[in-house]
Each structure stands twice: as C-alpha cells, then as structure tokens.
Amino acid sequence: MKALVAVKRVIDYNVKVRVKSDNTDVDLANVKMALNPFCEIAVEEAVRLKEAGTVSEVVVVSIGPKACQEQIRTALALGADRGIQIETDEMPESLGVAKLLAKVVEEEKPELVILGKQSIDSDNNQTGQMLGALLDMPQGTFASEVKVEGDKVNVTREVDGGLQTVALNLPAIVTTDLRLNEPRYASLPNIMKAKKKPLDVKTPADLGVELKAHTRLLKVAPPAERQAGIRVSSVDELVDKLKNEAKVI
Amino acid sequence: MAILVIAEHDNSTLKGATLNAVTAASQVGGELHLLVAGEGCGAAAEAAAQVAGVSKVLVADNAAYAHQLAENLSKLVAELGKDYSHVIAPATTTGKNVMPRVAALLDVAQLSDITAVESDNTFQRPIYAGNAIATVESLDPIKVITVRGTAFDAAAETGGSASVEAVAAVHDAGISAFVGEEVAQSDRPELTSAKVVVSGGRGMGNGENFAILEKLADKLGAAVGASRAAVDAGFVPNDMQVGQTGKIVAPELYIAVGISGAIQHLAGMKDSKVIVAINKDEEAPIFQVADYSLVADLFEAVPELDAKL
Ligand SMILES: Cc1cc2nc3c(=O)[nH]c(=O)nc-3n(C[C@H](O)[C@H](O)[C@H](O)COP(=O)(O)OP(=O)(O)OC[C@H]3O[C@@H](n4cnc5c(N)ncnc54)[C@H](O)[C@@H]3O)c2cc1C
C-alpha cells in the first residue's frame, strides 16, 4: 500500500516572527525556514509504516515556490521514496492546497494520506479535513496512534477530553499530533542519497486546478505586549501581592 | 440571512465553549440558530433553547451523530449551512475536526480561531503562535468560522426561549466508526474556563510530583495544566497541554511552575489576567510575561505557597 505525505515549508519553530512595520504581513526575509514540525511527524509515521512492512512506498508532496524542494529533500532524507512539488508563486489558501492535493491523490491513489494537523505559521488546522471532504474520505485528525488492520485503519486521536479511537475505511486521511512519534534525525548518508531520489515538478494547471482567493489579508499587527512585572523575593511577598495588589485570591 | 452556531454538548448539557461561540455570533449580528446534533440529545436541545439571544434550535437526533463523527456531521452542517450567512462553531477539537470539512463541502474558506469580530465579513485571528494578529476579510457568500473561546464572554445560559425544530436529514457516510474513548475524569474545573490555572512543566520531574500542584489547585479551586514537555514525558495526559497546539486558556490567575516559557507555551496562556511564574532559572523566558516572578526551587516554593494560602 502506498502512503502520500503532504509537507509544508514554514518558519523554523525556534524563531519568533516579527511583524513588518507597514503592518502588511510578517517579515520572513532572511528568516530560517524548516519543515513544519507536524509534517515531520507525518513523514516519520509513513516511514515507520514502511519499515514495518505495512506501506510499500512513501511519496511526499509539497506546494509552494521552488524553495520548498528543500523540505521535500528533507523528507526524502528521512526515508520517503520520491517527491512531488506543485509549483506556485505564493502559498495558496488551505482550500486551494486541499484541491491540489485531491488531484495528486486521484493520480497516485494512496491508501493513506498523512498530513500535519496544523502548520505553525498560519495555525489554520484545516487542510487534511478539507481534503477528506473533497475526496469523501474518512479522517483521523490529531492522531497519537495509527494502526492499519486489514482494510481499515484505527486512529487514536488527542481530543479535548482525552483520547478517542475511530476506525476508518481505507483509503483514509490522518493528521498528526505531537505524541504520534518522535522523528529521527536524517543521517549524512541518507541526506546524500536523498539528493538522487526522484522529484517531479508540476503546476496547478497540470493538475487542472484553478486557484481562487477566498479571503483577503487586510492587516497584520503585533499582539498586545504584556507589561513587565516584578520579581518577588519570597512566597510571603507573592501571597501578599496576589491578595492585596492583584486581588485574584 | 441568519447565523448557524454548532453546539458542542454531551447530549445532556451544553459545553461552555458553545456559549462563547454564541457571543461571537451575536457580534456578527443577525438571527441566531443553534444546531444540536447527537443521539438522545433532547436535554441538550432544551438547554440550547434557553440560551439568551438564540431564536431557533435545530435538533438532529440520530445514531449517525452519536460521536460527532466528522464524516457524518459535516454533511449535515453543510446541507443546513447553505441557507445561512455564517456557520460558526467553537474552536474545540470537535469544531476543528468538523468545520474544515463543512467549508470544503460548501467550497468556501474557513476562518480558524477568530479572536475578534470587526464586521460581518472581517475578523481577527492569531497567526504564528500568537506573535501576530491577522485581520482577514472573507470574500465568500457563506462564512465558516471557528471561535477562540477565551476571546469572547460566555452568553447567558438562560433568558432565551427559542423554538425547537427537528431536522429530518440523516447523513451516515458509512466510512468511519467510533471505537472507544478514554476520557479523563476530574472534579476540578475545566481547563479552558477555569478562573485559576496551575500548570507544571518538565521541572516537575515526574508525574507523581504533580500531586503538589493538584493540592495547590484544590485549595485555589483551580484547574491543572501542563507544558508539552510534561505531556511528552508522560507525567500527565495530553488533554492538559496548554499552548499553540494544545488548549488556550485565559484565566484570572495562571501559575506556571517549572515551565521555561517557550513561545509555543506562551501562545496558550499569555492572555491570562495575572501570571505568576515559579522557576529556579532567573533567565527563564517565562519571567518576561509574568506579573509576579519568583526565582525559587518549586519543590520548596509550591508547598510553602500551599501552606500560606
Ligand atoms: C510544533 C510544536 C508545537 C508545540 N506546542 C506546544 C504547546 O502547545 N505547549 C507547550 O507547552 N509547548 C509546546 N511546544 C514545545 C515548546 O517548544 C517547549 O519545548 C516546551 O513548552 C517546554 O516545556 P517546559 O517549559 O516544561 O520544559 P523546559 O523548557 O525544559 O523547561 C523546564 C523549566 O523548569 C525549570 N525547573 C527545573 N527544575 C526546577 C525546580 N526544581 N524548580 C523550579 N524550576 C525548575 C527549568 O529552569 C526550566 O525553565 C511545541 C513545540 C513544537 C515544535
């Protein structure tokens, strides 16, 4: 069975982003970029399924400008077999991404599509679910465990109340949460090998998808800053402040 | 056109997050309808009819909706949603699971996790772990939205007298099934709506040590939260994670114990009214957002705090 993993190039999670002074967007010039952490977990899961003999091929797909080939190569170095880049000048909205991915799924016919639950830039948490709706495929979102059993996959999900397990008919969509696995580091030989793995480039037109704007970004502003507080020297002082100054206890 | 709010409930009572979503919807302006989809959810529907500002409650009572399976529920909501200007749900794990499917079925965008309503088509939402606030205009005829509960007050639970109408449509996609769940049982207040939250991080050392936080929490009537590191290490269950990719909290008082203050953690708690940080490292970034910083060993400070309250 084939697994398709969708990955996104985003700001490195250690970087605290700044807003541009004209409030049009965040400033990504010269900022370190990386594979979205949840996508990395998605790649790791697919590779583990391959190592376990459940999956026979792992295909990674990324949408965006040429630079996102870097993240495809990272995924290939982690153990994916081949890559597909869908070249766009800018990052499409989630619905556009889902429509492009739906076409790739129709071509590749994977049994499992694994995505991160959210990207740490837009924080939307949408693409996997939208893809599920477009393809009428079931979804196991926020997964902390994935078990393929016959023609079904059991997915344990991290939900507000605890954990929920659902059984999904294959083909199915999985979106990863933090506890699904701990991604490996790519070894140097694997990074070298990844450079030779096949990487196809397509355009939205090749896939017959016309991207459309559904939203307009009017403004990006920094959040309200918190006032710096004070240092208390003892538990007694803390209790006094909470009672008499903040009046919260 | 009216606004459809998707109620979160356990068949007998409404979850608090529903009330915050109702407030967001009322700020958009327009007639408010509440959908209660579940199995044996009559009591929840009755509760929904009492919520102030709601004029109609739609009840879809069927086994297909028993566990809020996204495959089934999204079809129902998309079908009903065609007749509304806005379809709004709380940004809980249920709302996050179902609503993007609804948006895709309606061929519209979703605005996730809104924190302010500027007009009927323009909303604010945090991006980049809350390090930027985007103002976004929707160009779609139907706006599909999830609401960050902490950004909106809860609507009054009573005072309304909505009509209750049964929905006949049954959507059973037949491609997914509920297998089981492990729901954390606790007598403490719910994390996202608690007035006081005491959270522990990797500094707690192990799960047993969380007992000192629980003791403090019980004295304060607080909920207990955690950092990702504490959850990953297996100290406490996943539903306690506060942060960018966990739960968002904004209590009157947040006490961070043995938590360094990574941006992903701050994203989930920095709108708290008063923040206290207890950490032995005086350079810990959590102190940059804390109102009261105590540089101390938590194993001494927490029991002492508990004793002196
Ligand atoms: C994609 C992604 C999503 C993430 N989402 C979240 C999220 O939602 N929520 C979240 O919290 N994190 C999240 N993280 C993780 C985040 O980056 C940090 O790794 C995490 O918050 C650190 O947890 P911590 O502060 O408990 O641990 P550490 O950073 O290890 O800090 C432990 C602190 O405890 C202090 N300490 C130790 N012993 C004592 C003692 N005896 N007394 C007093 N203080 C002591 C130390 O000085 C230190 O400051 C995410 C990361 C990624 C990549």
XYZ file of C-alpha atoms and ligand atoms in Angstrom:
611
model
C 0.000 0.000 0.000
C 1.122 3.483 -0.831
C 1.324 6.429 1.588
C 1.209 10.050 0.469
C 2.555 12.664 2.864
C 1.929 16.374 2.366
C 4.592 18.679 3.793
C 4.945 22.437 4.172
C 7.899 24.803 4.341
C 7.427 27.155 7.296
C 9.375 29.404 9.614
C 11.616 27.433 11.994
C 9.742 26.875 15.255
C 12.508 28.476 17.312
C 12.174 31.813 15.515
C 9.951 34.485 16.994
C 8.466 36.175 13.964
C 8.244 39.959 13.628
C 5.514 41.974 12.005
C 6.526 44.323 9.167
C 6.402 47.977 10.153
C 3.780 48.712 7.484
C 1.527 46.022 9.009
C 1.047 44.214 5.694
C 2.411 40.862 6.860
C 5.083 39.211 8.956
C 8.691 39.689 7.921
C 10.162 36.457 6.585
C 13.213 37.996 4.910
C 16.341 36.120 5.988
C 14.398 34.059 8.490
C 15.354 30.421 8.983
C 12.833 28.122 7.297
C 12.221 24.452 8.028
C 9.902 21.516 7.581
C 6.731 22.152 9.615
C 7.160 20.040 12.798
C 3.810 18.285 12.373
C 4.734 17.413 8.771
C 7.982 15.939 10.022
C 5.949 13.694 12.337
C 3.791 12.754 9.322
C 6.856 11.734 7.289
C 8.240 9.753 10.219
C 4.964 7.864 10.620
C 4.858 6.910 6.949
C 8.475 5.781 7.031
C 7.834 3.675 10.129
C 4.849 2.058 8.399
C 7.163 1.266 5.510
C 9.794 -0.175 7.826
C 7.079 -2.298 9.434
C 6.153 -3.664 6.006
C 2.674 -2.110 6.005
C 3.467 0.530 3.418
C 5.420 -0.166 0.244
C 6.100 3.356 -0.997
C 6.158 6.798 0.614
C 5.527 9.760 -1.689
C 5.919 13.314 -0.370
C 4.247 16.314 -1.916
C 4.767 19.981 -1.185
C 3.114 23.051 -2.626
C 4.865 26.362 -2.999
C 7.747 28.189 -4.650
C 10.906 26.326 -5.689
C 12.430 26.751 -2.232
C 10.045 24.126 -0.838
C 12.102 21.499 -2.687
C 14.464 21.830 0.268
C 11.753 20.467 2.573
C 10.926 17.701 0.101
C 14.605 16.723 0.187
C 14.493 16.737 3.991
C 11.547 14.327 3.847
C 13.401 12.157 1.339
C 16.405 12.107 3.673
C 14.103 10.892 6.463
C 13.159 7.921 4.281
C 10.468 8.933 1.788
C 10.931 7.402 -1.673
C 10.066 10.181 -4.085
C 8.814 13.728 -4.142
C 6.363 15.917 -5.994
C 6.496 19.695 -5.932
C 3.497 21.672 -7.094
C 4.967 24.988 -8.039
C 3.072 28.131 -7.073
C 4.432 31.656 -6.604
C 2.701 32.093 -3.321
C 1.249 29.742 -0.764
C -2.375 29.040 -1.722
C -5.096 29.148 0.944
C -5.953 25.856 2.677
C -8.868 25.128 0.327
C -6.601 25.612 -2.697
C -3.972 23.359 -1.153
C -6.630 20.732 -0.483
C -7.864 20.926 -4.098
C -4.334 20.451 -5.429
C -3.712 17.563 -3.052
C -7.023 15.974 -4.074
C -5.761 15.827 -7.671
C -2.483 14.282 -6.559
C -4.435 11.685 -4.549
C -6.544 10.879 -7.624
C -3.360 10.323 -9.651
C -1.306 8.485 -7.049
C -4.148 6.510 -5.425
C -2.542 6.149 -1.971
C -4.329 4.141 0.705
C -3.149 6.516 3.414
C -2.678 10.264 3.212
C -0.800 11.671 6.190
C -0.558 15.396 6.950
C 0.372 17.527 9.931
C -2.602 18.722 11.963
C -1.566 22.343 11.538
C 1.251 24.428 10.183
C 2.911 26.626 12.762
C 2.711 29.740 10.549
C -0.954 30.136 9.653
C -2.144 27.909 12.542
C -5.220 27.024 10.488
C -5.651 23.308 11.176
C -7.778 22.791 8.026
C -6.061 21.122 5.088
C -6.407 17.442 5.997
C -10.077 17.806 6.865
C -10.793 19.746 3.658
C -9.018 17.088 1.626
C -11.168 14.456 3.320
C -14.350 16.282 2.349
C -13.249 16.828 -1.261
C -12.431 13.141 -1.694
C -15.216 11.836 0.555
C -12.565 10.019 2.547
C -12.672 9.454 6.328
C -10.227 11.251 8.585
C -8.387 10.586 11.805
C -7.263 14.011 12.942
C -4.820 14.856 15.794
C -3.534 11.289 15.757
C -1.433 9.868 18.577
C -1.591 6.284 17.283
C -2.175 4.789 13.835
C -2.788 1.070 13.356
C -3.573 -0.412 9.965
C -5.716 -3.528 10.330
C -6.884 -5.197 7.121
C -8.912 -2.757 5.058
C -9.274 -0.339 7.973
C -7.073 1.968 9.945
C -7.632 2.590 13.644
C -6.635 6.066 14.691
C -6.383 7.240 18.295
C -6.996 10.971 18.469
C -5.995 13.595 21.023
C -9.257 15.336 21.875
C -10.209 17.925 24.488
C -11.489 15.318 26.933
C -8.665 12.823 26.481
C -8.324 10.216 23.731
C -10.788 8.907 21.168
C -10.303 5.981 18.804
C -12.040 5.731 15.427
C -11.957 3.027 12.762
C -11.710 4.354 9.217
C -12.233 2.601 5.916
C -9.177 2.813 3.664
C -8.253 4.951 1.835
C -8.152 7.390 4.736
C -6.619 10.624 5.893
C -4.564 11.018 9.052
C -3.405 14.279 10.580
C -0.639 14.065 13.144
C -0.417 15.347 16.683
C 2.745 15.780 18.736
C 2.682 12.428 20.503
C 2.394 10.233 17.389
C 6.138 9.664 17.224
C 9.492 11.305 17.705
C 11.016 11.973 14.290
C 14.515 10.684 13.635
C 17.432 12.804 12.534
C 18.483 12.325 8.943
C 21.918 10.725 8.716
C 24.533 12.197 6.407
C 24.490 9.206 4.010
C 20.696 9.496 3.827
C 20.931 13.219 3.104
C 23.300 12.385 0.234
C 21.010 9.618 -1.021
C 18.020 11.951 -0.888
C 19.614 14.195 -3.489
C 19.319 11.405 -6.034
C 15.745 10.422 -5.292
C 13.188 11.408 -7.963
C 11.429 14.753 -7.582
C 8.689 15.698 -10.056
C 7.595 19.277 -10.568
C 4.043 20.079 -11.618
C 1.926 23.196 -11.830
C -1.657 23.758 -10.715
C -2.537 23.941 -14.440
C -1.047 20.463 -14.993
C -3.466 19.234 -12.351
C -6.353 21.225 -13.795
C -6.844 23.306 -10.663
C -7.598 26.999 -10.800
C -6.711 28.694 -7.530
C -9.054 31.314 -6.234
C -8.819 33.824 -3.373
C -11.495 33.261 -0.749
C -10.054 35.698 1.764
C -8.138 38.962 1.772
C -5.473 39.739 4.357
C -6.159 43.327 5.406
C -3.657 43.805 8.166
C -1.101 42.046 10.330
C -0.348 43.621 13.697
C 1.787 42.640 16.651
C -0.171 41.338 19.643
C -0.709 43.481 22.728
C 2.506 43.422 24.744
C 2.335 42.446 28.376
C 3.770 44.921 30.861
C 6.885 43.586 32.529
C 6.042 42.509 36.062
C 8.003 42.456 39.255
C 10.237 39.983 40.995
C 9.071 38.866 44.409
C 11.694 37.780 46.895
C 9.672 35.268 48.886
C 6.498 33.214 48.960
C 5.169 35.601 51.623
C 5.588 38.554 49.291
C 3.909 36.617 46.487
C 0.896 35.790 48.664
C 0.673 39.425 49.775
C 0.765 40.704 46.171
C -1.831 38.221 44.969
C -4.158 39.126 47.828
C -3.706 42.847 48.117
C -2.384 44.108 44.786
C -3.735 41.773 42.089
C -6.680 40.737 44.277
C -7.003 37.403 42.484
C -7.064 35.129 45.544
C -29.796 35.652 6.469
C -29.445 34.007 9.836
C -26.346 32.605 11.542
C -25.999 28.919 12.406
C -23.984 28.071 15.502
C -22.968 24.455 16.026
C -23.469 23.495 19.667
C -20.899 21.419 21.494
C -22.583 19.191 24.041
C -22.592 15.765 25.654
C -26.254 15.065 24.727
C -27.459 16.233 28.140
C -25.758 19.581 28.683
C -24.150 22.260 26.530
C -20.378 22.627 26.749
C -19.252 26.050 27.883
C -17.460 26.783 24.599
C -20.849 26.893 22.853
C -21.757 29.990 24.862
C -18.600 31.819 23.791
C -19.355 30.973 20.155
C -22.884 32.339 20.585
C -21.431 35.635 21.790
C -19.119 35.842 18.769
C -22.099 35.110 16.516
C -24.189 37.790 18.189
C -21.421 40.307 17.494
C -21.729 39.487 13.801
C -25.391 40.420 14.117
C -28.455 38.625 12.827
C -30.868 35.954 13.850
C -29.137 33.108 15.724
C -29.944 29.447 15.260
C -28.248 26.708 17.243
C -27.754 23.192 15.867
C -27.697 20.346 18.379
C -26.692 17.145 16.599
C -26.283 13.980 18.636
C -28.073 10.878 19.785
C -30.592 11.191 22.588
C -29.714 14.878 22.748
C -33.137 16.186 23.760
C -31.902 17.561 27.079
C -29.052 19.419 25.382
C -31.540 20.863 22.895
C -33.721 22.085 25.760
C -30.708 23.732 27.346
C -29.863 25.297 23.969
C -33.349 26.802 23.735
C -32.719 28.699 26.978
C -29.541 30.426 25.774
C -30.018 34.175 25.559
C -30.150 35.517 22.009
C -30.955 32.219 20.266
C -34.213 32.237 18.305
C -34.325 28.700 16.955
C -32.775 25.363 17.914
C -32.393 22.691 15.254
C -32.151 19.172 16.640
C -30.662 16.336 14.616
C -31.100 13.313 16.844
C -29.730 10.193 15.211
C -27.201 7.419 15.848
C -25.155 8.764 12.925
C -24.284 11.831 15.015
C -23.680 9.989 18.299
C -19.963 10.624 18.467
C -19.811 13.753 16.318
C -18.033 11.811 13.574
C -16.767 14.450 11.149
C -17.704 12.448 8.053
C -21.393 12.416 9.013
C -21.763 15.686 10.852
C -20.038 17.758 8.168
C -22.578 16.626 5.574
C -25.456 17.624 7.803
C -23.943 21.007 8.649
C -23.039 21.728 5.037
C -26.556 20.940 3.897
C -28.129 23.148 6.563
C -25.413 25.780 6.162
C -26.421 26.606 2.584
C -29.263 28.704 3.973
C -27.102 30.748 6.342
C -24.694 33.673 6.032
C -22.363 32.305 8.725
C -21.740 28.857 10.150
C -19.913 29.160 13.455
C -18.505 26.602 15.888
C -16.243 26.707 18.941
C -12.560 26.046 18.150
C -12.564 22.893 20.260
C -11.167 19.624 18.947
C -14.693 18.811 17.713
C -15.080 22.131 15.898
C -11.585 21.854 14.444
C -12.338 18.335 13.258
C -15.671 19.025 11.574
C -15.721 22.599 10.306
C -12.998 22.476 7.622
C -14.952 19.621 6.021
C -18.047 21.801 6.082
C -16.117 24.649 4.442
C -14.763 22.392 1.694
C -18.224 20.942 1.008
C -19.542 24.498 0.648
C -16.474 25.481 -1.444
C -15.583 28.315 0.913
C -12.647 29.166 3.172
C -12.663 28.648 6.904
C -11.547 31.362 9.293
C -9.991 29.465 12.190
C -9.868 30.515 15.809
C -11.153 34.084 15.476
C -10.485 36.409 18.412
C -12.458 39.488 17.299
C -15.358 40.381 15.029
C -14.793 43.612 13.089
C -17.797 43.324 10.783
C -19.941 40.604 9.271
C -17.114 39.694 6.886
C -13.940 40.810 8.681
C -12.373 39.061 11.634
C -9.154 38.949 13.616
C -7.243 35.772 14.275
C -3.835 34.963 15.739
C -1.140 33.510 13.490
C 2.447 32.381 14.172
C 1.704 31.151 17.700
C 0.001 34.418 18.535
C 3.036 36.502 17.618
C 0.943 38.322 15.017
C -2.725 39.146 14.736
C -4.174 38.989 11.230
C -7.238 40.925 10.149
C -8.885 38.851 7.456
C -11.789 39.652 5.180
C -13.868 36.786 3.839
C -14.860 37.018 0.174
C -17.212 34.043 0.383
C -21.014 34.112 0.444
C -21.030 31.779 3.477
C -18.513 32.367 6.236
C -17.362 29.243 8.038
C -15.741 30.202 11.320
C -14.319 28.657 14.474
C -14.174 30.792 17.608
C -11.471 31.017 20.259
C -13.478 30.717 23.463
C -11.208 32.825 25.644
C -11.664 35.842 23.348
C -15.430 36.108 23.884
C -17.511 36.207 27.065
C -20.000 33.406 27.560
C -23.578 34.175 26.534
C -26.144 33.874 29.323
C -27.314 30.289 29.729
C -30.852 31.374 30.425
C -33.213 34.101 29.346
C -33.885 32.817 25.853
C -36.941 30.995 24.644
C -36.077 29.591 21.255
C -38.354 27.359 19.242
C -37.120 23.790 18.831
C -37.346 22.138 15.438
C -36.356 18.596 14.497
C -34.125 18.081 11.464
C -35.131 15.055 9.451
C -31.998 14.745 7.329
C -29.759 11.815 8.228
C -26.260 11.667 6.809
C -24.431 8.476 7.522
C -21.363 8.380 5.298
C -20.638 4.833 6.471
C -16.879 5.245 6.151
C -15.917 5.759 9.789
C -16.908 4.351 13.160
C -16.374 5.211 16.795
C -14.338 2.548 18.596
C -13.769 3.911 22.081
C -12.539 6.716 24.239
C -10.527 7.394 27.346
C -11.983 10.430 28.981
C -10.115 11.987 31.851
C -12.327 12.218 34.940
C -11.729 15.138 37.220
C -13.627 17.062 39.861
C -11.580 20.144 39.118
C -12.892 22.913 36.874
C -12.498 22.564 33.115
C -9.116 23.886 31.982
C -10.289 26.339 29.331
C -12.917 28.003 31.522
C -11.290 27.825 34.980
C -10.726 31.102 36.823
C -7.378 29.861 38.124
C -4.957 27.510 36.377
C -1.871 25.941 37.918
C 0.431 24.431 35.278
C 3.507 22.292 35.605
C 6.368 21.709 33.200
C 9.365 19.486 32.780
C 10.699 20.932 36.027
C 8.140 18.819 37.897
C 10.440 15.871 37.280
C 7.771 13.170 37.145
C 4.043 12.520 37.259
C 3.882 11.794 41.000
C 5.246 15.248 41.762
C 2.171 16.779 40.104
C 0.430 15.890 43.405
C 1.829 19.078 44.957
C 0.287 21.133 42.136
C -3.025 19.305 42.478
C -3.064 20.076 46.181
C -2.427 23.752 45.463
C -5.027 23.706 42.700
C -7.666 22.254 45.018
C -7.034 24.992 47.533
C -7.450 27.631 44.809
C -10.354 25.938 43.040
C -8.062 25.758 40.040
C -7.633 23.538 37.009
C -4.275 21.856 36.403
C -2.464 22.339 33.119
C 0.909 21.357 31.723
C 3.543 22.169 29.141
C 4.135 19.976 26.131
C 7.353 18.680 27.680
C 5.424 17.421 30.735
C 2.891 15.670 28.493
C 5.510 14.216 26.143
C 7.415 12.852 29.131
C 4.241 11.060 30.220
C 3.885 12.997 33.513
C 0.259 13.891 32.689
C -2.295 13.206 29.905
C -2.485 15.095 26.623
C -5.702 16.938 27.451
C -3.751 19.031 29.963
C -1.418 20.604 27.395
C -1.618 24.384 27.240
C -0.197 26.140 24.198
C -0.188 26.893 20.493
C -1.110 23.344 19.653
C -2.918 22.437 22.855
C -5.522 24.327 24.834
C -5.846 28.084 25.007
C -6.522 29.444 28.477
C -7.019 32.970 29.796
C -7.855 32.684 33.497
C -7.786 35.425 36.134
C -4.666 33.786 37.553
C -2.167 31.477 35.810
C 0.610 29.951 37.875
C 3.422 28.450 35.758
C 5.604 26.082 37.738
C 8.826 24.654 36.308
C 7.922 25.892 32.829
C 10.566 27.734 30.815
C 8.174 29.789 28.675
C 8.729 28.672 25.064
C 6.744 30.723 22.514
C 4.504 27.713 21.897
C 3.553 27.610 25.567
C 3.107 31.384 25.845
C 0.718 31.230 22.877
C -1.710 29.316 25.066
C -1.656 31.421 28.238
C -0.354 34.922 27.684
C -3.820 36.453 27.685
C -4.257 35.406 31.315
C -5.050 38.376 33.555
C -2.338 37.746 36.139
C 0.609 35.439 35.529
C 2.818 34.025 38.271
C 5.967 32.124 37.365
C 7.974 29.945 39.697
C 11.250 28.821 38.198
C 14.736 28.269 39.566
C 16.381 29.767 36.488
C 16.249 33.546 36.705
C 16.842 33.774 32.941
C 13.760 31.696 32.089
C 11.740 33.469 29.368
C 8.501 32.861 31.286
C 9.572 35.714 33.568
C 9.257 38.150 30.641
C 5.495 37.709 30.615
C 4.950 37.131 34.340
C 3.406 39.765 36.583
C 4.999 38.126 39.620
C 8.231 36.218 39.227
C 9.586 34.004 41.956
C 13.046 32.585 41.420
C 12.956 29.503 43.594
C 13.056 25.741 43.703
C 9.488 24.672 43.044
C 9.723 21.779 45.496
C 10.171 24.319 48.287
C 8.067 27.180 46.938
C 4.905 25.266 45.972
C 4.346 23.520 49.352
C 5.109 26.812 51.112
C 2.607 28.666 48.912
C 0.055 25.961 49.583
C 0.608 26.259 53.336
C 0.328 30.048 53.362
C -2.888 30.370 51.401
C 5.242 22.147 16.732
C 5.429 22.414 18.187
C 4.316 22.641 18.959
C 4.457 22.873 20.319
N 3.332 23.106 21.051
C 3.449 23.343 22.374
C 2.319 23.610 23.186
O 1.178 23.652 22.709
N 2.516 23.810 24.512
C 3.747 23.791 25.103
O 3.861 23.986 26.327
N 4.841 23.554 24.352
C 4.719 23.315 23.011
N 5.844 23.035 22.291
C 7.103 22.775 23.000
C 7.882 24.003 23.409
O 8.687 24.425 22.335
C 8.770 23.674 24.604
O 9.640 22.619 24.266
C 8.003 23.278 25.865
O 6.986 24.215 26.135
C 8.948 23.204 27.038
O 8.274 22.735 28.181
P 8.835 23.105 29.635
O 8.865 24.577 29.787
O 8.035 22.332 30.599
O 10.275 22.450 29.624
P 11.705 23.132 29.641
O 11.860 24.099 28.547
O 12.679 22.030 29.758
O 11.691 23.962 30.986
C 11.700 23.399 32.250
C 11.857 24.544 33.240
O 11.758 24.056 34.560
C 12.680 24.752 35.371
N 12.979 23.903 36.526
C 13.564 22.686 36.536
N 13.629 22.198 37.791
C 13.069 23.144 38.592
C 12.865 23.243 40.005
N 13.210 22.247 40.840
N 12.278 24.356 40.481
C 11.923 25.370 39.666
N 12.098 25.322 38.329
C 12.662 24.220 37.799
C 13.863 24.975 34.484
O 14.626 26.087 34.948
C 13.203 25.249 33.137
O 12.979 26.633 32.927
C 5.727 22.852 20.915
C 6.849 22.644 20.130
C 6.704 22.431 18.772
C 7.916 22.209 17.942
